[in-house]
Amino acid sequence: MVQTNSKQEIKGDLNYDTKVIQKIIGIALSDVKGLLTVNGGFFSNLADKIVNNDDVTSGVNVEVGKKQVAVDIEIVAEYGIQISKLYDQIKQKIHDKVKEMTDLDTVEVNVTVVDIKTKEQHEKDSVSLQDKITGTAQDAKEKIGGQADKVQDKVEDKKEAKARVN
């Protein structure tokens, strides 16, 4: 029996769904100093105000080809930072992480700054209605628990007083 050392070529394609590239970019940008958020526009912000949303793909639009990626994002920048340097950092992070994970070349990164805020204003604006309701419910629970403790103390005081009278 004769063995051959030739490798059989396996045919096929490797493709990336846009959601995968969006997620890579969203996670890569999560620690860029001066970038408060990637913004999904008015309706996305409205939804974020109602329910907590950890969707890192929000506000990241991509076109994915066989070898290249183009990116459009909308951001909220921190007040006081140099936005042109922030843009350079964003481009570099996107290029590096997409290349590292997919071997695709990022050929275009378009950033639209839709707002600037202080960190404090951003944190205040990031509290959703869900957070407010949860916080209010927790506050009420603690208040009721405190009142229940007071009632329990009064009941015990009355029992002690009644025991002393008897």
CSV table of N, CA, C and O in Angstrom, one decimal, residues 133-143:
chain,number,residue,atom,x,y,z
A,133,ILE,N,-37.2,52.7,39.6
A,133,ILE,CA,-38.3,51.8,40.2
A,133,ILE,C,-37.6,50.9,41.2
A,133,ILE,O,-38.1,50.7,42.3
A,134,THR,N,-36.6,50.2,40.8
A,134,THR,CA,-35.9,49.3,41.7
A,134,THR,C,-35.4,50.0,43.0
A,134,THR,O,-35.6,49.5,44.1
A,135,GLY,N,-34.8,51.1,42.8
A,135,GLY,CA,-34.3,51.9,43.9
A,135,GLY,C,-35.5,52.3,44.8
A,135,GLY,O,-35.4,52.2,46.1
A,136,THR,N,-36.6,52.8,44.3
A,136,THR,CA,-37.7,53.2,45.0
A,136,THR,C,-38.3,52.0,45.8
A,136,THR,O,-38.7,52.1,47.0
A,137,ALA,N,-38.4,50.9,45.1
A,137,ALA,CA,-38.9,49.6,45.8
A,137,ALA,C,-38.0,49.2,46.9
A,137,ALA,O,-38.5,48.9,48.0
A,138,GLN,N,-36.7,49.3,46.7
A,138,GLN,CA,-35.7,49.0,47.8
A,138,GLN,C,-35.9,49.9,49.0
A,138,GLN,O,-35.9,49.5,50.1
A,139,ASP,N,-36.0,51.3,48.7
A,139,ASP,CA,-36.2,52.3,49.7
A,139,ASP,C,-37.5,52.0,50.5
A,139,ASP,O,-37.5,52.0,51.8
A,140,ALA,N,-38.6,51.6,49.8
A,140,ALA,CA,-39.8,51.3,50.5
A,140,ALA,C,-39.7,50.1,51.4
A,140,ALA,O,-40.2,50.1,52.5
A,141,LYS,N,-39.0,49.1,50.8
A,141,LYS,CA,-38.8,47.9,51.6
A,141,LYS,C,-38.0,48.1,52.9
A,141,LYS,O,-38.4,47.6,54.0
A,142,GLU,N,-37.0,48.9,52.8
A,142,GLU,CA,-36.2,49.3,54.0
A,142,GLU,C,-37.0,50.1,55.0
A,142,GLU,O,-37.0,49.9,56.2
A,143,LYS,N,-37.9,51.0,54.4
A,143,LYS,CA,-38.7,51.8,55.3
A,143,LYS,C,-39.7,51.0,56.0
A,143,LYS,O,-39.9,51.1,57.2
